[in-house]
CSV table of C-alpha atoms in Angstrom, one decimal:
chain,number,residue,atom,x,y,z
S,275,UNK,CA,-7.1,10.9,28.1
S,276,UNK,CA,-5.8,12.1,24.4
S,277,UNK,CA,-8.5,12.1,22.1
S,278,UNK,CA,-6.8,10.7,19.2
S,279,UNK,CA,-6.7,7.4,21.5
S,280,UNK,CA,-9.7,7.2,22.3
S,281,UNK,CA,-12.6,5.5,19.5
S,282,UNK,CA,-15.5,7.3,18.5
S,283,UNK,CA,-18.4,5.3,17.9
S,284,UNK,CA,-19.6,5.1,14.3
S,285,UNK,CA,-22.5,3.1,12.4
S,286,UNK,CA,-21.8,0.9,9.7
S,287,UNK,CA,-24.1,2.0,7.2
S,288,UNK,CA,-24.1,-0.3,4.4
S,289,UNK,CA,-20.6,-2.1,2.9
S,290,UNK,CA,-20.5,-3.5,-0.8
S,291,UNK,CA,-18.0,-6.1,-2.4
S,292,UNK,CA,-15.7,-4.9,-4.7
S,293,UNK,CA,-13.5,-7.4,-5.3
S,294,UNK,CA,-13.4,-11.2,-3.9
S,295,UNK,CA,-11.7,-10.3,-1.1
S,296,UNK,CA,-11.9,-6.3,-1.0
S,297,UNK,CA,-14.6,-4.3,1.1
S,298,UNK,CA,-15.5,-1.1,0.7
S,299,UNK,CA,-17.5,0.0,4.8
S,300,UNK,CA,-19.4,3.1,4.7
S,301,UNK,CA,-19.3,4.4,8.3
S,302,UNK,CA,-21.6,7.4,9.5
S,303,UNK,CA,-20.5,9.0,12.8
S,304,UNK,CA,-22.9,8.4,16.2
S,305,UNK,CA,-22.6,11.5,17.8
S,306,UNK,CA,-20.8,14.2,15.6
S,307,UNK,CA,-22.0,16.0,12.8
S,308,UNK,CA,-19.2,15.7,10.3
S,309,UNK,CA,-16.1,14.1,9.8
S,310,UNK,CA,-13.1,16.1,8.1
S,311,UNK,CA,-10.0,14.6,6.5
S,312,UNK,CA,-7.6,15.2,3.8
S,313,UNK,CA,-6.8,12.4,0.8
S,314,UNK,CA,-4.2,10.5,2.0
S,315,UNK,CA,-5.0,10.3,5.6
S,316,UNK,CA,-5.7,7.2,7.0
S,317,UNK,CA,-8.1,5.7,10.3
S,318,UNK,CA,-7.5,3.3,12.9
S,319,UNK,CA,-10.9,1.3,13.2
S,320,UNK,CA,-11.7,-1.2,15.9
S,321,UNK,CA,-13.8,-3.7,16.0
S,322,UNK,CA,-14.7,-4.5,19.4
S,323,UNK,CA,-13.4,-7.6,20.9
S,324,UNK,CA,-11.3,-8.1,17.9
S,325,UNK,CA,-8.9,-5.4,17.7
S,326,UNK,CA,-7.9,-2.6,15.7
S,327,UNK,CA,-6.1,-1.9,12.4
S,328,UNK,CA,-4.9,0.8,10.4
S,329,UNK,CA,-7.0,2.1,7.0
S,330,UNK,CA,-6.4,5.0,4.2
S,331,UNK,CA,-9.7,7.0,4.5
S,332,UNK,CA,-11.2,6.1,0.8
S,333,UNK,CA,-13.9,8.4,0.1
S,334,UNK,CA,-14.9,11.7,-1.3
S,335,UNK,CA,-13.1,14.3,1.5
S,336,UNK,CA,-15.7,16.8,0.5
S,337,UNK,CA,-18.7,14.8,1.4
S,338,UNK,CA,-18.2,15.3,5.4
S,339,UNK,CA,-21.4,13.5,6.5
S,340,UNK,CA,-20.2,9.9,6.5
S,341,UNK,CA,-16.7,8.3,5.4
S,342,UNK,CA,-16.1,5.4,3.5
S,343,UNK,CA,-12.7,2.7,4.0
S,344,UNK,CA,-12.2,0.0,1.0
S,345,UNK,CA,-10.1,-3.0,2.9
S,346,UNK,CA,-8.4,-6.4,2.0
S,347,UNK,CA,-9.6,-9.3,4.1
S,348,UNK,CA,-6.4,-10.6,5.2
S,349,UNK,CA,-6.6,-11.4,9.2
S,350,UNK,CA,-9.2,-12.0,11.9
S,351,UNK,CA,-10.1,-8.0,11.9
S,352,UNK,CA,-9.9,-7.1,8.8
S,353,UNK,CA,-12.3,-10.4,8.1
S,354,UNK,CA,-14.4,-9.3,10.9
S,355,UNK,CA,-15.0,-5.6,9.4
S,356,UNK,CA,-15.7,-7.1,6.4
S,357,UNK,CA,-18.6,-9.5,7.6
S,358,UNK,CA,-20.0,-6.6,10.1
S,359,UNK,CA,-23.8,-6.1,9.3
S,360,UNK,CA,-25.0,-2.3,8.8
S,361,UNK,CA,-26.2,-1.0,12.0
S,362,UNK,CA,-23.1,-2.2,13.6
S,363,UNK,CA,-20.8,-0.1,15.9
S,364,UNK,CA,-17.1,0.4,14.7
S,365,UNK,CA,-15.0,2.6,16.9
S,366,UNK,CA,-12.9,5.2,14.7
S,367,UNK,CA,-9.8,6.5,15.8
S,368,UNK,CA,-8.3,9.5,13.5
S,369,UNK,CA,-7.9,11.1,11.1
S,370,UNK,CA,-4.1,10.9,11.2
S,371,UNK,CA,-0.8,11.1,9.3
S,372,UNK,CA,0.2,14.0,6.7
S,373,UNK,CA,-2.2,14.2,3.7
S,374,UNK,CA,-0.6,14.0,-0.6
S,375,UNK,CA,0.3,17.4,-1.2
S,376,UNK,CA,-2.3,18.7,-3.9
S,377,UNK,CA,-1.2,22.2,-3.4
S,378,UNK,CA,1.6,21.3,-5.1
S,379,UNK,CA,-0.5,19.8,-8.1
S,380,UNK,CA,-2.3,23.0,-8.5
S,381,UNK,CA,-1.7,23.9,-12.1
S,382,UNK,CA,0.2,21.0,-13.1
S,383,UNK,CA,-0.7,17.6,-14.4
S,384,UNK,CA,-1.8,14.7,-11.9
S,385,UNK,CA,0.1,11.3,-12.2
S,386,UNK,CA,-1.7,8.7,-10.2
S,387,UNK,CA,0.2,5.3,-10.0
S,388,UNK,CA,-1.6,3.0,-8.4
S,389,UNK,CA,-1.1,-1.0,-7.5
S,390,UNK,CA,-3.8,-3.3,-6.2
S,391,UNK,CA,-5.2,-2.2,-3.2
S,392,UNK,CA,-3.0,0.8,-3.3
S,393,UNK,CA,-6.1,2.5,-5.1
S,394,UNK,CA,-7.8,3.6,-2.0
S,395,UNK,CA,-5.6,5.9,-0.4
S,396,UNK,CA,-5.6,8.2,-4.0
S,397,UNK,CA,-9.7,7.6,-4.5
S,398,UNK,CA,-10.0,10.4,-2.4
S,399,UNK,CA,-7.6,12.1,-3.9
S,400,UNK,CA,-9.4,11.4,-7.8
S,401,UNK,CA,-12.8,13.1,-5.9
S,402,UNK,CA,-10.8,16.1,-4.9
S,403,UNK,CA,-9.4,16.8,-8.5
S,404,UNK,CA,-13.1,16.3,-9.8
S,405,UNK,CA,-14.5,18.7,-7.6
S,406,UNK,CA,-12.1,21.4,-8.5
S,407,UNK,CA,-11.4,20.0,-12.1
S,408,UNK,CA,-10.6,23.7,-13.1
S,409,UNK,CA,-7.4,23.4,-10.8
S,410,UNK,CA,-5.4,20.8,-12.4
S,411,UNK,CA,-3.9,19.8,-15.7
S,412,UNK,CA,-4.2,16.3,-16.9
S,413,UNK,CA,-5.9,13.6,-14.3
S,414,UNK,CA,-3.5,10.1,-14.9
S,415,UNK,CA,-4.4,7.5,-13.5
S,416,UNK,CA,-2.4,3.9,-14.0
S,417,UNK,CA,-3.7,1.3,-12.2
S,418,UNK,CA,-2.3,-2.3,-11.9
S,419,UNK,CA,-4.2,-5.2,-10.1
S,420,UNK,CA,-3.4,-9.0,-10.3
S,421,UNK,CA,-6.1,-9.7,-12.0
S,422,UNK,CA,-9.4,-8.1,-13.8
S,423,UNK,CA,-11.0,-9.6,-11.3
S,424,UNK,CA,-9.1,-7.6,-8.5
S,425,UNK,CA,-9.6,-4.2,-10.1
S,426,UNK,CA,-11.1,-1.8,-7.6
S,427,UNK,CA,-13.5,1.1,-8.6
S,428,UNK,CA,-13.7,0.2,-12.1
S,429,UNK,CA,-16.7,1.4,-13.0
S,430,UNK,CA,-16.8,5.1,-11.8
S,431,UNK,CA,-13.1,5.2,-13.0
S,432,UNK,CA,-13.8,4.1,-16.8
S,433,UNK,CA,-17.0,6.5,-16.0
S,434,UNK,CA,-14.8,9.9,-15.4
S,435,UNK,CA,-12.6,8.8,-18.3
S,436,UNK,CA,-15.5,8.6,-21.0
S,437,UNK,CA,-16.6,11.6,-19.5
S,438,UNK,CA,-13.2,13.3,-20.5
S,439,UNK,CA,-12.6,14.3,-16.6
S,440,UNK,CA,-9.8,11.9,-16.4
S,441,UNK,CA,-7.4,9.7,-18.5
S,442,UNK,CA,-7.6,6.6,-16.9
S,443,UNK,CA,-5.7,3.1,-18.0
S,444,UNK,CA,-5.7,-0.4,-16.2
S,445,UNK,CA,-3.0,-3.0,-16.6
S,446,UNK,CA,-3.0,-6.9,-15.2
S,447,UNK,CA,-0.6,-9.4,-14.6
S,448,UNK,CA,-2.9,-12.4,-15.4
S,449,UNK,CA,-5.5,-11.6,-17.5
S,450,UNK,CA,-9.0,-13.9,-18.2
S,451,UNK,CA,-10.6,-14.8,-21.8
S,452,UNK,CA,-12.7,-12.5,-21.3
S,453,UNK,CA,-10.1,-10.0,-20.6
S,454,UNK,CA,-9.3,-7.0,-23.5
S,455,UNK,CA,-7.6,-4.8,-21.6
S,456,UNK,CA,-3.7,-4.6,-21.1
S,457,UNK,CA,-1.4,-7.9,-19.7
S,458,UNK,CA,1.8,-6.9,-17.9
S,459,UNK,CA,3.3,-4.5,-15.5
S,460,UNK,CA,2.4,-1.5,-14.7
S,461,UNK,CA,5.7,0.3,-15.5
S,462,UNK,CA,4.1,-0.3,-18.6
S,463,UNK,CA,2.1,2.1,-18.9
S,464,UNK,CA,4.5,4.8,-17.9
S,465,UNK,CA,6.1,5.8,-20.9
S,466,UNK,CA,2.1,5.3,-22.8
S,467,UNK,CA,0.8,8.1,-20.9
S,468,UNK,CA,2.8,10.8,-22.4
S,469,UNK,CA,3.6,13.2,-19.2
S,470,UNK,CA,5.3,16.4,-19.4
S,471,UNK,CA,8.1,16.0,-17.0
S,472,UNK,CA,8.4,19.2,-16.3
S,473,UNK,CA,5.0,20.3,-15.2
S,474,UNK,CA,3.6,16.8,-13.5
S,475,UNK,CA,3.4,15.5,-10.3
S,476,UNK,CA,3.1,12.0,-9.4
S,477,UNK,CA,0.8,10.0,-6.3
S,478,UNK,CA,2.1,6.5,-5.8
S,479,UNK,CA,0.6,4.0,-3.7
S,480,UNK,CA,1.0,0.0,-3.6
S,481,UNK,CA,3.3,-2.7,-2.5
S,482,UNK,CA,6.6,-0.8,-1.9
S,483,UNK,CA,8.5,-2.7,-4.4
S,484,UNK,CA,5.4,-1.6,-7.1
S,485,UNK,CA,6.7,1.9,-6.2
S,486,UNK,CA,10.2,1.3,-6.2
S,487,UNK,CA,10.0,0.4,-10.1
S,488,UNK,CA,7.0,2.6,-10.8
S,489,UNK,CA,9.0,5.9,-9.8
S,490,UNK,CA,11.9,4.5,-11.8
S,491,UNK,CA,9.7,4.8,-14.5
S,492,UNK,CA,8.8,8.6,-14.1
S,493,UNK,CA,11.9,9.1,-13.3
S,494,UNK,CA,12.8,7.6,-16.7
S,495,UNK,CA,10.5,9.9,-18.1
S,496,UNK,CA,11.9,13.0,-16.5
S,497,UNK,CA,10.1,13.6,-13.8
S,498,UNK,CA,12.2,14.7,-10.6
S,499,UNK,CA,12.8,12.8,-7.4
S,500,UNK,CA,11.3,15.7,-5.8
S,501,UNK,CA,7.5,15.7,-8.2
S,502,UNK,CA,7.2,12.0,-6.8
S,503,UNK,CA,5.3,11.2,-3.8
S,504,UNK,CA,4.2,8.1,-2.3
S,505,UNK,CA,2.3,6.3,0.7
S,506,UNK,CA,4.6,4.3,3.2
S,507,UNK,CA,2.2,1.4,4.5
S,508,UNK,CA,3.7,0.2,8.1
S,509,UNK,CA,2.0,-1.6,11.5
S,510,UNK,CA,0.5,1.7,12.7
S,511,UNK,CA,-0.8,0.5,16.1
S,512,UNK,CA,-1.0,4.2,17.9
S,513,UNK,CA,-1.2,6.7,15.1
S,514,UNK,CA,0.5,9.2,17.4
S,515,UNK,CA,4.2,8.4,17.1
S,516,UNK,CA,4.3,7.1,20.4
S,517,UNK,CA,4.6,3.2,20.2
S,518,UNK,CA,7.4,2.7,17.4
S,519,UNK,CA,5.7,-0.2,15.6
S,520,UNK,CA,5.4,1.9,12.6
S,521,UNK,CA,8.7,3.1,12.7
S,522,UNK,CA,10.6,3.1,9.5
S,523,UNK,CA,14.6,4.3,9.4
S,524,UNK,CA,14.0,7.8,11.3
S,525,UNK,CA,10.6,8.4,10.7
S,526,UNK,CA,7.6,7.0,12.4
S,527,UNK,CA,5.0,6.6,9.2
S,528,UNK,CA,1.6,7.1,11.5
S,529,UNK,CA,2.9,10.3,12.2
S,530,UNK,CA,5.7,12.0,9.7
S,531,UNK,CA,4.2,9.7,7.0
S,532,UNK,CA,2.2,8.2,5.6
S,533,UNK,CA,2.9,10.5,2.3
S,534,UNK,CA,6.6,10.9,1.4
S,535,UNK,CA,8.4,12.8,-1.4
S,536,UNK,CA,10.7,10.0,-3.2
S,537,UNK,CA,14.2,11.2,-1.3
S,538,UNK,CA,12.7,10.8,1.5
S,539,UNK,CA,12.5,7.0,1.3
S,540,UNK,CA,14.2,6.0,-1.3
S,541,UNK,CA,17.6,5.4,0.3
S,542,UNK,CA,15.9,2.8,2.8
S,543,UNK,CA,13.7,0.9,0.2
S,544,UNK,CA,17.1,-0.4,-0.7
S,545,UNK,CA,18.0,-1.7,2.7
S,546,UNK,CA,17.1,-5.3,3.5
S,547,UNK,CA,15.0,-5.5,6.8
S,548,UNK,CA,13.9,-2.0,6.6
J,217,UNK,CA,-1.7,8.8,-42.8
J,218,UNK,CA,1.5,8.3,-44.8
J,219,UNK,CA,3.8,5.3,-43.8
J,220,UNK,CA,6.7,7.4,-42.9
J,221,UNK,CA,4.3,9.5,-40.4
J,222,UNK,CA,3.8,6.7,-39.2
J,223,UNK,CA,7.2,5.7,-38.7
J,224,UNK,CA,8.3,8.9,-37.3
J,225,UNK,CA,5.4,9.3,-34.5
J,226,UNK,CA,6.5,5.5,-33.1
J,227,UNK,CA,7.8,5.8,-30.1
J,228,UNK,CA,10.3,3.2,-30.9
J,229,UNK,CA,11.6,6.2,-33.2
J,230,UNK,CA,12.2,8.3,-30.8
J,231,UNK,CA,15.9,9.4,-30.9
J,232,UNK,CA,16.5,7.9,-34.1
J,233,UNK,CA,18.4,9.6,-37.0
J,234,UNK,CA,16.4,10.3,-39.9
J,235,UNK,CA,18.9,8.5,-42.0
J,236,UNK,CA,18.2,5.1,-40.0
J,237,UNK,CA,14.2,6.2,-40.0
J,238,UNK,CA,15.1,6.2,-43.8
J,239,UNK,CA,16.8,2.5,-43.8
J,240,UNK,CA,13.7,1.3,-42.1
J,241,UNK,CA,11.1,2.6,-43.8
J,242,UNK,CA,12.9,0.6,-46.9
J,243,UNK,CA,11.8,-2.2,-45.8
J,244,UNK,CA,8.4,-1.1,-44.3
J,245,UNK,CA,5.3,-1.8,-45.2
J,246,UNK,CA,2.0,-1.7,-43.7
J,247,UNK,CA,-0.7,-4.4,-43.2
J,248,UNK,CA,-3.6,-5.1,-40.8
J,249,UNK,CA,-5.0,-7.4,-39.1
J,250,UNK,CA,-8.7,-8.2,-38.3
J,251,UNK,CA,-9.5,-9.4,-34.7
J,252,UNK,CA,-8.2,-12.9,-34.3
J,253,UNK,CA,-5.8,-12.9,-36.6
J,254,UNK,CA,-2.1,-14.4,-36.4
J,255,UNK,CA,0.9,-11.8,-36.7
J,256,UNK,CA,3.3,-14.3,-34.9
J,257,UNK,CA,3.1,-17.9,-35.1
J,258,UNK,CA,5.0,-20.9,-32.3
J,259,UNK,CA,8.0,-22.3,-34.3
J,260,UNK,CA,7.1,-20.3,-37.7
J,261,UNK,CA,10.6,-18.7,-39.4
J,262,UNK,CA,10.8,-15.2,-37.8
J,263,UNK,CA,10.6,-13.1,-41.3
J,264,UNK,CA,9.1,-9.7,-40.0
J,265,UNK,CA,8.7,-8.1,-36.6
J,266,UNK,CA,6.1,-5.3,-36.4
J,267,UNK,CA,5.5,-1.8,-34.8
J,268,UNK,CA,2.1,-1.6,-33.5
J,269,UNK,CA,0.5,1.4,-34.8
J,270,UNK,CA,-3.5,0.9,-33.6
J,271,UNK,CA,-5.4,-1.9,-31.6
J,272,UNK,CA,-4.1,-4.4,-29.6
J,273,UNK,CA,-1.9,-7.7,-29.9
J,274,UNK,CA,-1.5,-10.4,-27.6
J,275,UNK,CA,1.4,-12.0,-26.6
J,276,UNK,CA,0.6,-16.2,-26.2
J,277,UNK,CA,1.8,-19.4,-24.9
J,278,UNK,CA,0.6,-22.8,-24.6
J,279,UNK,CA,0.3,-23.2,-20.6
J,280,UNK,CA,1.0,-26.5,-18.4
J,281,UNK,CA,-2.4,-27.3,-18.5
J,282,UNK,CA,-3.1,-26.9,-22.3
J,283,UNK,CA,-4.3,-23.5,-21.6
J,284,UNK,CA,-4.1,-20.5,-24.0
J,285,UNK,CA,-2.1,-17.9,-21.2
J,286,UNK,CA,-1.5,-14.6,-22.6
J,287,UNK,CA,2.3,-13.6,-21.0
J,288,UNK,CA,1.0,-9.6,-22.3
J,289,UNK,CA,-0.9,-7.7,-24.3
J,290,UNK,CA,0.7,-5.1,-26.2
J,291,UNK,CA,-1.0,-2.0,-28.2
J,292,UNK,CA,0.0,1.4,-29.9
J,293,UNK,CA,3.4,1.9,-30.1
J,294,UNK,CA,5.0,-1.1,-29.1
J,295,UNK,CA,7.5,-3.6,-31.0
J,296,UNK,CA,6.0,-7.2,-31.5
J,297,UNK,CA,8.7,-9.8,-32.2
J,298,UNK,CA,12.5,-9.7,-32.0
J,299,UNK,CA,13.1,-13.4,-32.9
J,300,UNK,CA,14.3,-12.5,-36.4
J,301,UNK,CA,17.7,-11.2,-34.5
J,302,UNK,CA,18.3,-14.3,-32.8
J,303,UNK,CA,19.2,-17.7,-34.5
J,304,UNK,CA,17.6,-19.6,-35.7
J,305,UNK,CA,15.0,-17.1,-36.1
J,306,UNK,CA,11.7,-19.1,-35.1
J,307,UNK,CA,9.3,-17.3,-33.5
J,308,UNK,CA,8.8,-18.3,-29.2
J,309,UNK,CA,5.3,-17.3,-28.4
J,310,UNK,CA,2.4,-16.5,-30.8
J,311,UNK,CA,1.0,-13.3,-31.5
J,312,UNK,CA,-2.5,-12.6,-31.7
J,313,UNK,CA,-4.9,-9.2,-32.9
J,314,UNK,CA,-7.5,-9.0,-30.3
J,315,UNK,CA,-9.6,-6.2,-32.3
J,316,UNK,CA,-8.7,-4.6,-35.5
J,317,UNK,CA,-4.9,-4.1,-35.8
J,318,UNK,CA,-2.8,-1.5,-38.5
J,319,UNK,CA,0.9,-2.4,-38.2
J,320,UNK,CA,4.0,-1.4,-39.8
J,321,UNK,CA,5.8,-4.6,-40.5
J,322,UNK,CA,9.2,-5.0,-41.3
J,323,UNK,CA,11.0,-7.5,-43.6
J,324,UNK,CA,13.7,-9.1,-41.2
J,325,UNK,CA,15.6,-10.6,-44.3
J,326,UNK,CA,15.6,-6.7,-45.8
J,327,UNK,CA,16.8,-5.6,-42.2
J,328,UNK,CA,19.6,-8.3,-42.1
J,329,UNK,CA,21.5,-7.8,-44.6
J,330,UNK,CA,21.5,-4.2,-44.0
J,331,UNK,CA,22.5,-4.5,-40.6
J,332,UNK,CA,25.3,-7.3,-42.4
J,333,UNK,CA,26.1,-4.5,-45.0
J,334,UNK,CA,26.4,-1.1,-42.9
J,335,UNK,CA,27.4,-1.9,-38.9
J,336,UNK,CA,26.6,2.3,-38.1
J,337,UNK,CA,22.5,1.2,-39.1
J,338,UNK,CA,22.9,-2.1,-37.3
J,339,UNK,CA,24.2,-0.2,-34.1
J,340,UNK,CA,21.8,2.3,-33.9
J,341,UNK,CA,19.0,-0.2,-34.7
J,342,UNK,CA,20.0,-2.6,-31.6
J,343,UNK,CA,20.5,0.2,-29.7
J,344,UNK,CA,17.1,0.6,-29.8
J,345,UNK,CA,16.0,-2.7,-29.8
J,346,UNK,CA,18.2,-3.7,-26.6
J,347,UNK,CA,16.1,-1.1,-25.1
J,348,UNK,CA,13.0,-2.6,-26.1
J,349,UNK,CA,13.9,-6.1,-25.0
J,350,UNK,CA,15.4,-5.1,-21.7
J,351,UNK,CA,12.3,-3.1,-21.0
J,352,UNK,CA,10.3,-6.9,-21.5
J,353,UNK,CA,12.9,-8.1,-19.5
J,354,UNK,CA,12.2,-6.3,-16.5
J,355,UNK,CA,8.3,-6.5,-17.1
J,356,UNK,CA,8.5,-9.9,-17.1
J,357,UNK,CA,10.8,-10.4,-14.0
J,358,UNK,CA,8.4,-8.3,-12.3
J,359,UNK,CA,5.3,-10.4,-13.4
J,360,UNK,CA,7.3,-13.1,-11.5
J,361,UNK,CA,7.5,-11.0,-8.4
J,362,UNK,CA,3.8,-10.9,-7.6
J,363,UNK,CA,3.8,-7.8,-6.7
J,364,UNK,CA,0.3,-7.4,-5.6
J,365,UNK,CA,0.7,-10.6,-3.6
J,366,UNK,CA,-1.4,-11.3,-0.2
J,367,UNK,CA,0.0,-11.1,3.2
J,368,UNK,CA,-1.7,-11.8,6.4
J,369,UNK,CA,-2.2,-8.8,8.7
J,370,UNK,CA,-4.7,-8.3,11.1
């Protein structure tokens, strides 16, 4: 049988709330040593008896001991994962799909543009720049949520920027009493960070429209199509490109995706039904 | 940090001729704000609009439930107020310092009658400030799309 169909077994080592509805599962591998991935690069997990769904691989790629996936609770898996107690089994399928390009970044500024859960998939990516700090230029991050309640990772974010590693700012569309930060979009923030078009690179990753407008903005600023990437989120059911589910114009995301440059997609995200 | 350094490093300036920097900065002035503090007020005559220069503004409404909502919060570099262009220049939505504020503030009545009096200052000035408000346009409309909205999966 191919072995990227067939689960591994991993152990749920512990899982922590970060949001209301958003789990992060730390998942330690039963009978291999190490797990290797690259940021950007996604799982399929399966919960036995309940089925299996497709997540962006979340933690640090250079710690290869265990992995970590941050999730929304929004069906009976998903909801299942979440309520899993550690010491459960969880099979793993992956890694799979086509990782950001950060050899491309190498020298240049970072532009993260993050939306919501979209956060998860460029985490990894955030470690990676940390670990090799001397690498990069700038480290952007712009992150938009719903809600301050519905931010992800705030802590250890607002942690890197205070230690100067990164420049990090947070936007929400609803904001609480207790809220200081920023109200409003986060196309907002685009034109605040101050990028140098010409020797940045941007990461996107959120709800599709999110992107749509969010690489408008760079590209307002100057950036090129071509410096824009983003992260296609589809039904991946096989992660192979066999079964078609995640199929999206000619490409199947699982398996050409899910990491794009802009002119890639950006003809279809116009195309109703697409 | 002079007034017309202050001016020039807005980003609201970028693009502008020095010659309609130098018609703003005529009727210019600064001012702060301690936290708290009213820059905007509901239904108040719209005399002055303001370009943030530090801290951070809120933009509120009265919601459906009595509620204070804040529509957005606004901070360095940004434009608060364009209801002095638009009759009957009363002011829509309060505005609000959340921590200590330094503004430049502009004298709308100074601004009229020199957009009135020379059309080439009042074009390049709405150039700019169409820009500004389709900009809030857009963020708004996309507030009202939800972007970050739930969908059931599996």
């Amino acid at each position: 049988m191919n072995r990227d169909l067939l689960p591994r077994p991993f152990i749920l080592e512990s899982n922590q709330a970060e949001t209301p509805n958003v789990v992060t599962l730390n998942l330690v591998p039963e009978e291999e040593e190490t797990f290797l991935f690259q940021p950007g690069q996604f799982n399929m997990l399966y919960l036995f008896g309940l089925g299996e769904v497709p997540l962006s691989l979340s933690s640090d790629p250079g710690q290869t001991r265990g992995i970590s996936h941050t999730l929304r609770v929004v069906g009976g898996v998903t909801r299942g994962l979440a309520k899993s107690l550690p010491g459960s089994r969880v099979g793993v399928r992956g890694p799979f799909g086509n990782p950001w390009p950060l050899h491309l970044a190498k020298g240049k500024d970072l532009v993260l543009l993050a939306g919501g859960i979209g956060l998860a998939p460029l985490r990894p990516v955030i470690y990676h720049v940390l670990r090799h700090r001397q690498d990069f230029g700038r480290l952007v991050v712009l992150v938009g949520a719903r809600s301050p309640e519905d931010l992800l990772y705030y802590r250890s974010l607002a942690h890197n920027c205070e230690q100067g590693l990164a420049e990090f700012s947070v936007i929400v569309d609803k904001g609480n009493p207790g809220w200081k930060g920023r109200v409003g979009v986060i196309t907002h923030l685009v034109p605040k960070a101050e990028l140098d078009p010409a020797a940045s690179l941007a990461f996107l990753c959120g709800p599709e429209i999110m992107m749509r407008f969010g690489a408008e903005a760079l590209l307002q600023e100057g950036l090129l199509a071509e410096q824009i990437f983003v992260s296609m989120e589809r039904n991946m059911k096989c992660g192979v490109g066999a079964c078609g589910h995640c199929q999206h114009g000619a490409s199947f995301v699982c398996k050409n995706g899910p990491v794009y440059s802009l002119p890639e997609v950006e003809t279809r995200w116009n195309i109703q039904g697409i | 940090m002079k007034l017309q350094d202050m001016l020039q490093n807005q980003y609201f300036c970028r693009g502008l001729a020095p010659q309609t920097q130098a018609f703003l900065l005529d009727c210019a002035r600064l001012e702060l704000f301690e936290p708290g503090q009213k820059l905007l007020k509901t239904g108040s005559l719209a005399d002055e609009f303001y370009l943030i220069h530090q801290g951070h503004v809120a933009i509120e409404v009265i919601g459906p439930q009595a509620e204070l909502l804040q529509v957005e919060i606004l901070d360095a570099g940004d434009m608060v107020g364009w209801s002095w262009l638009v009759k009957p220049y009363r002011y829509q939505f309060d505005a609000r310092a959340l921590d200590q504020v330094q503004a430049i503030r502009f004298d709308a009545r100074c601004l009229r009658g020199k957009i009135e009096t020379d059309h080439e200052f009042g074009f390049h000035l709405l150039q700019k400030i169409i820009e500004v408000m389709a900009g809030r346009i857009n963020h708004s409309r996309l507030q009202l799309l939800d972007l970050y909205q739930r969908h059931e999966a599996p």
